[in-house]
PDB file of C-alpha atoms in Angstrom:
ATOM      1  CA  MET A  18      48.090  -8.306 -85.268  1.00 49.00           C
ATOM      2  CA  HIS A  19      47.724  -7.146 -81.577  1.00 50.00           C
ATOM      3  CA  SER A  20      48.813 -10.559 -80.457  1.00 50.00           C
ATOM      4  CA  PHE A  21      52.059 -10.394 -82.427  1.00 53.00           C
ATOM      5  CA  SER A  22      53.052  -6.994 -80.947  1.00 60.00           C
ATOM      6  CA  HIS A  23      52.017  -8.123 -77.606  1.00 58.00           C
ATOM      7  CA  THR A  24      54.232 -11.475 -77.837  1.00 66.00           C
ATOM      8  CA  VAL A  25      57.094  -9.449 -79.094  1.00 75.00           C
ATOM      9  CA  ALA A  26      56.910  -6.504 -76.408  1.00 77.00           C
ATOM     10  CA  GLN A  27      56.348  -8.682 -73.427  1.00 80.00           C
ATOM     11  CA  PRO A  28      59.408 -10.727 -73.382  1.00 80.00           C
ATOM     12  CA  LEU A  29      61.748  -7.907 -74.504  1.00 80.00           C
ATOM     13  CA  VAL A  30      60.514  -5.329 -71.892  1.00 83.00           C
ATOM     14  CA  ASP A  31      57.870  -6.279 -69.573  1.00 82.00           C
ATOM     15  CA  LEU A  32      58.979  -9.684 -68.600  1.00 83.00           C
ATOM     16  CA  VAL A  33      62.806  -9.405 -68.346  1.00 87.00           C
ATOM     17  CA  PRO A  34      62.810  -9.017 -64.558  1.00 86.00           C
ATOM     18  CA  PHE A  35      61.264 -12.480 -64.316  1.00 84.00           C
ATOM     19  CA  TYR A  36      64.314 -14.105 -66.131  1.00 90.00           C
ATOM     20  CA  PRO A  37      67.138 -15.399 -64.010  1.00 92.00           C
ATOM     21  CA  ALA A  38      69.649 -12.197 -63.704  1.00 92.00           C
ATOM     22  CA  TRP A  39      72.588 -14.231 -65.274  1.00 93.00           C
ATOM     23  CA  LEU A  40      70.895 -14.346 -68.325  1.00 91.00           C
ATOM     24  CA  TRP A  41      70.394 -10.779 -68.828  1.00 91.00           C
ATOM     25  CA  ALA A  42      71.450  -8.358 -66.014  1.00 90.00           C
ATOM     26  CA  THR A  43      75.133  -7.919 -66.909  1.00 92.00           C
ATOM     27  CA  PRO A  44      77.036  -6.739 -70.235  1.00 92.00           C
ATOM     28  CA  ASP A  45      78.439 -10.264 -70.600  1.00 93.00           C
ATOM     29  CA  ALA A  46      75.321 -12.114 -69.998  1.00 92.00           C
ATOM     30  CA  PRO A  47      74.059 -14.259 -73.077  1.00 93.00           C
ATOM     31  CA  LEU A  48      70.731 -12.295 -73.226  1.00 91.00           C
ATOM     32  CA  SER A  49      72.273  -8.807 -72.283  1.00 92.00           C
ATOM     33  CA  PHE A  50      70.346  -7.372 -75.378  1.00 93.00           C
ATOM     34  CA  LEU A  51      67.185  -7.612 -73.288  1.00 92.00           C
ATOM     35  CA  ASN A  52      68.668  -5.305 -70.736  1.00 91.00           C
ATOM     36  CA  ALA A  53      69.863  -2.993 -73.505  1.00 92.00           C
ATOM     37  CA  ILE A  54      66.316  -2.975 -74.849  1.00 92.00           C
ATOM     38  CA  ARG A  55      64.581  -2.432 -71.541  1.00 90.00           C
ATOM     39  CA  GLN A  56      67.010   0.402 -70.637  1.00 91.00           C
ATOM     40  CA  PHE A  57      66.363   1.970 -73.982  1.00 93.00           C
ATOM     41  CA  TYR A  58      62.426   2.175 -73.201  1.00 90.00           C
ATOM     42  CA  ILE A  59      63.299   3.405 -69.569  1.00 90.00           C
ATOM     43  CA  THR A  60      65.870   6.061 -70.733  1.00 91.00           C
ATOM     44  CA  THR A  61      63.456   7.252 -73.676  1.00 91.00           C
ATOM     45  CA  TYR A  62      60.268   7.319 -71.793  1.00 90.00           C
ATOM     46  CA  ASN A  63      60.911   7.508 -68.051  1.00 91.00           C
ATOM     47  CA  ASP A  64      57.788   5.369 -67.551  1.00 91.00           C
ATOM     48  CA  PRO A  65      57.204   5.341 -63.937  1.00 91.00           C
ATOM     49  CA  TYR A  66      56.093   1.850 -63.774  1.00 90.00           C
ATOM     50  CA  PHE A  67      59.512   0.680 -64.597  1.00 86.00           C
ATOM     51  CA  THR A  68      61.633   3.469 -62.908  1.00 82.00           C
ATOM     52  CA  GLN A  69      60.285   3.759 -59.643  1.00 74.00           C
ATOM     53  CA  PRO A  70      58.240   1.911 -56.856  1.00 83.00           C
ATOM     54  CA  HIS A  71      54.748   1.443 -58.510  1.00 82.00           C
ATOM     55  CA  PRO A  72      51.363   0.611 -57.087  1.00 87.00           C
ATOM     56  CA  SER A  73      50.621  -2.716 -55.728  1.00 88.00           C
ATOM     57  CA  TRP A  74      48.208  -3.497 -58.468  1.00 92.00           C
ATOM     58  CA  PHE A  75      50.780  -3.244 -61.170  1.00 90.00           C
ATOM     59  CA  ASP A  76      52.657  -6.132 -59.595  1.00 88.00           C
ATOM     60  CA  LEU A  77      49.340  -8.053 -59.878  1.00 92.00           C
ATOM     61  CA  PHE A  78      48.952  -7.094 -63.552  1.00 92.00           C
ATOM     62  CA  THR A  79      52.420  -8.210 -64.314  1.00 89.00           C
ATOM     63  CA  TYR A  80      51.794 -11.552 -62.783  1.00 90.00           C
ATOM     64  CA  ILE A  81      48.666 -11.847 -64.825  1.00 93.00           C
ATOM     65  CA  GLU A  82      50.824 -10.909 -67.888  1.00 90.00           C
ATOM     66  CA  VAL A  83      53.097 -13.892 -66.943  1.00 90.00           C
ATOM     67  CA  VAL A  84      50.523 -16.268 -66.112  1.00 93.00           C
ATOM     68  CA  TYR A  85      47.781 -15.707 -68.397  1.00 94.00           C
ATOM     69  CA  GLN A  86      48.290 -12.888 -71.053  1.00 92.00           C
ATOM     70  CA  PHE A  87      51.669 -14.059 -72.613  1.00 90.00           C
ATOM     71  CA  PRO A  88      50.640 -17.555 -73.135  1.00 92.00           C
ATOM     72  CA  ALA A  89      47.257 -16.525 -74.421  1.00 94.00           C
ATOM     73  CA  ALA A  90      48.759 -14.151 -76.768  1.00 91.00           C
ATOM     74  CA  ALA A  91      51.160 -16.790 -78.232  1.00 91.00           C
ATOM     75  CA  TYR A  92      48.153 -19.264 -78.545  1.00 94.00           C
ATOM     76  CA  LEU A  93      45.990 -16.755 -80.362  1.00 94.00           C
ATOM     77  CA  LEU A  94      48.681 -15.658 -82.671  1.00 92.00           C
ATOM     78  CA  PHE A  95      49.105 -19.395 -83.652  1.00 94.00           C
ATOM     79  CA  LYS A  96      45.349 -20.039 -83.896  1.00 94.00           C
ATOM     80  CA  PHE A  97      44.842 -16.912 -86.116  1.00 92.00           C
ATOM     81  CA  MET A  98      47.600 -17.835 -88.364  1.00 93.00           C
ATOM     82  CA  THR A  99      46.611 -21.504 -88.722  1.00 94.00           C
ATOM     83  CA  GLU A 100      42.809 -21.279 -88.803  1.00 90.00           C
ATOM     84  CA  ARG A 101      41.038 -20.372 -92.061  1.00 91.00           C
ATOM     85  CA  GLN A 102      38.195 -19.311 -89.955  1.00 92.00           C
ATOM     86  CA  THR A 103      38.147 -18.883 -86.341  1.00 92.00           C
ATOM     87  CA  SER A 104      36.474 -21.306 -84.310  1.00 94.00           C
ATOM     88  CA  GLY A 105      34.058 -20.522 -81.304  1.00 94.00           C
ATOM     89  CA  VAL A 106      36.708 -21.676 -78.726  1.00 95.00           C
ATOM     90  CA  THR A 107      39.479 -19.378 -80.147  1.00 95.00           C
ATOM     91  CA  GLU A 108      36.865 -16.540 -80.315  1.00 96.00           C
ATOM     92  CA  LEU A 109      35.985 -17.027 -76.714  1.00 97.00           C
ATOM     93  CA  HIS A 110      39.802 -17.156 -75.853  1.00 96.00           C
ATOM     94  CA  ALA A 111      40.291 -14.024 -77.637  1.00 96.00           C
ATOM     95  CA  LEU A 112      37.345 -12.248 -75.855  1.00 98.00           C
ATOM     96  CA  ILE A 113      38.642 -13.133 -72.482  1.00 97.00           C
ATOM     97  CA  PHE A 114      42.167 -12.088 -73.531  1.00 96.00           C
ATOM     98  CA  SER A 115      41.254  -9.024 -74.987  1.00 96.00           C
ATOM     99  CA  LEU A 116      38.817  -7.710 -72.269  1.00 97.00           C
ATOM    100  CA  GLY A 117      41.681  -8.480 -69.624  1.00 95.00           C
ATOM    101  CA  PHE A 118      44.237  -6.881 -71.585  1.00 94.00           C
ATOM    102  CA  ALA A 119      41.944  -3.969 -72.273  1.00 96.00           C
ATOM    103  CA  LEU A 120      41.013  -3.333 -68.815  1.00 96.00           C
ATOM    104  CA  THR A 121      44.507  -3.733 -67.337  1.00 95.00           C
ATOM    105  CA  THR A 122      45.732  -1.167 -69.602  1.00 95.00           C
ATOM    106  CA  LEU A 123      42.717   1.127 -69.052  1.00 97.00           C
ATOM    107  CA  THR A 124      43.963   1.058 -65.422  1.00 96.00           C
ATOM    108  CA  CYS A 125      47.287   2.386 -66.333  1.00 95.00           C
ATOM    109  CA  VAL A 126      45.939   4.927 -68.673  1.00 97.00           C
ATOM    110  CA  TRP A 127      43.507   6.231 -65.921  1.00 97.00           C
ATOM    111  CA  ASP A 128      46.389   6.484 -63.469  1.00 96.00           C
ATOM    112  CA  VAL A 129      48.602   8.475 -65.864  1.00 97.00           C
ATOM    113  CA  PRO A 130      46.934  12.165 -65.030  1.00 97.00           C
ATOM    114  CA  TYR A 131      47.700  11.405 -61.490  1.00 95.00           C
ATOM    115  CA  TRP A 132      51.383  11.233 -61.904  1.00 95.00           C
ATOM    116  CA  ASP A 133      53.642  13.783 -60.203  1.00 93.00           C
ATOM    117  CA  SER A 134      53.324  17.114 -62.597  1.00 95.00           C
ATOM    118  CA  THR A 135      56.808  18.168 -61.448  1.00 95.00           C
ATOM    119  CA  VAL A 136      58.251  15.147 -63.066  1.00 93.00           C
ATOM    120  CA  TYR A 137      55.682  14.707 -66.090  1.00 95.00           C
ATOM    121  CA  THR A 138      54.467  17.645 -68.165  1.00 96.00           C
ATOM    122  CA  THR A 139      50.795  17.602 -69.434  1.00 97.00           C
ATOM    123  CA  ALA A 140      52.310  16.916 -73.062  1.00 97.00           C
ATOM    124  CA  GLN A 141      54.224  13.777 -71.672  1.00 96.00           C
ATOM    125  CA  LYS A 142      51.080  12.462 -69.913  1.00 97.00           C
ATOM    126  CA  VAL A 143      49.068  12.831 -73.083  1.00 97.00           C
ATOM    127  CA  GLU A 144      51.967  10.829 -75.020  1.00 95.00           C
ATOM    128  CA  PHE A 145      51.776   8.106 -72.296  1.00 95.00           C
ATOM    129  CA  MET A 146      47.931   7.949 -72.607  1.00 96.00           C
ATOM    130  CA  THR A 147      47.659   8.105 -76.366  1.00 96.00           C
ATOM    131  CA  VAL A 148      50.833   6.818 -77.932  1.00 93.00           C
ATOM    132  CA  ILE A 149      52.568   4.378 -75.434  1.00 92.00           C
ATOM    133  CA  TYR A 150      49.424   2.894 -73.530  1.00 93.00           C
ATOM    134  CA  GLY A 151      46.423   3.819 -75.814  1.00 94.00           C
ATOM    135  CA  PRO A 152      46.961   1.480 -78.524  1.00 93.00           C
ATOM    136  CA  PHE A 153      47.399  -1.302 -75.825  1.00 92.00           C
ATOM    137  CA  PHE A 154      43.839  -0.357 -74.804  1.00 95.00           C
ATOM    138  CA  LEU A 155      42.305   0.745 -78.146  1.00 96.00           C
ATOM    139  CA  ILE A 156      43.318  -2.534 -80.110  1.00 94.00           C
ATOM    140  CA  PRO A 157      42.258  -5.111 -77.546  1.00 95.00           C
ATOM    141  CA  GLY A 158      39.140  -3.088 -76.822  1.00 97.00           C
ATOM    142  CA  ILE A 159      38.163  -3.275 -80.816  1.00 97.00           C
ATOM    143  CA  MET A 160      39.164  -6.910 -80.692  1.00 96.00           C
ATOM    144  CA  ALA A 161      36.785  -7.648 -77.585  1.00 97.00           C
ATOM    145  CA  VAL A 162      33.901  -5.949 -79.480  1.00 98.00           C
ATOM    146  CA  ASP A 163      34.633  -7.897 -82.727  1.00 97.00           C
ATOM    147  CA  MET A 164      34.931 -11.227 -80.671  1.00 96.00           C
ATOM    148  CA  PHE A 165      31.749 -10.540 -78.831  1.00 97.00           C
ATOM    149  CA  ALA A 166      30.002  -9.686 -82.162  1.00 96.00           C
ATOM    150  CA  ARG A 167      31.356 -13.234 -83.507  1.00 95.00           C
ATOM    151  CA  LEU A 168      30.179 -15.131 -80.594  1.00 96.00           C
ATOM    152  CA  HIS A 169      26.764 -13.382 -80.528  1.00 95.00           C
ATOM    153  CA  LYS A 170      26.037 -14.346 -84.019  1.00 94.00           C
ATOM    154  CA  ARG A 171      27.353 -17.883 -83.407  1.00 93.00           C
ATOM    155  CA  LEU A 172      25.084 -18.313 -80.311  1.00 92.00           C
ATOM    156  CA  SER A 173      22.013 -16.380 -81.209  1.00 89.00           C
ATOM    157  CA  PRO A 174      19.228 -18.403 -82.677  1.00 81.00           C
ATOM    158  CA  ASP A 175      18.480 -17.910 -86.414  1.00 75.00           C
ATOM    159  CA  VAL A 176      15.609 -15.434 -86.727  1.00 62.00           C
ATOM    160  CA  SER A 177      14.301 -17.181 -89.858  1.00 62.00           C
ATOM    161  CA  ASP A 178      14.045 -20.476 -87.848  1.00 58.00           C
ATOM    162  CA  SER A 179      11.995 -18.794 -85.044  1.00 55.00           C
ATOM    163  CA  LYS A 180       9.637 -17.050 -87.477  1.00 54.00           C
ATOM    164  CA  LYS A 181       9.055 -20.473 -89.123  1.00 48.00           C
ATOM    165  CA  ARG A 182       8.111 -21.957 -85.621  1.00 46.00           C
ATOM    166  CA  LEU A 183       5.469 -19.229 -85.162  1.00 43.00           C
TER     167      LEU A 183
END
């Protein structure tokens, strides 16, 4: 499910600046609704990563999102929808994806308390940490634990076989 929300949120909000401006930037552009969605998010939440110059690491995370996370989310969504039982390869991809996604989001969550207190109240910061960014850390974190457990079970020797050898 997380891969689904991720594959929807990224192209509608996060990745819009990567598209050619003629596609979205003006009201008469063919994909102007993307600008409207992005502006709605910015107006509603005043997210500083979208409204003001942001730390240089945020640009790196955005490039990781474009190059790896979005394609991986689409791949995993396809695999989860088409495989009756996940394969080891899918579980490994999901582990790498979820760890990367959780850690980049955790960096943003960690940064929130340091935002300017004259602009963001404590309540707003808590909302960013728990409602806006929190699920994008928690869900991949749970997914990482799940995928690790599946891979561990898949790769660990069978205890009954080792007892038979003794």
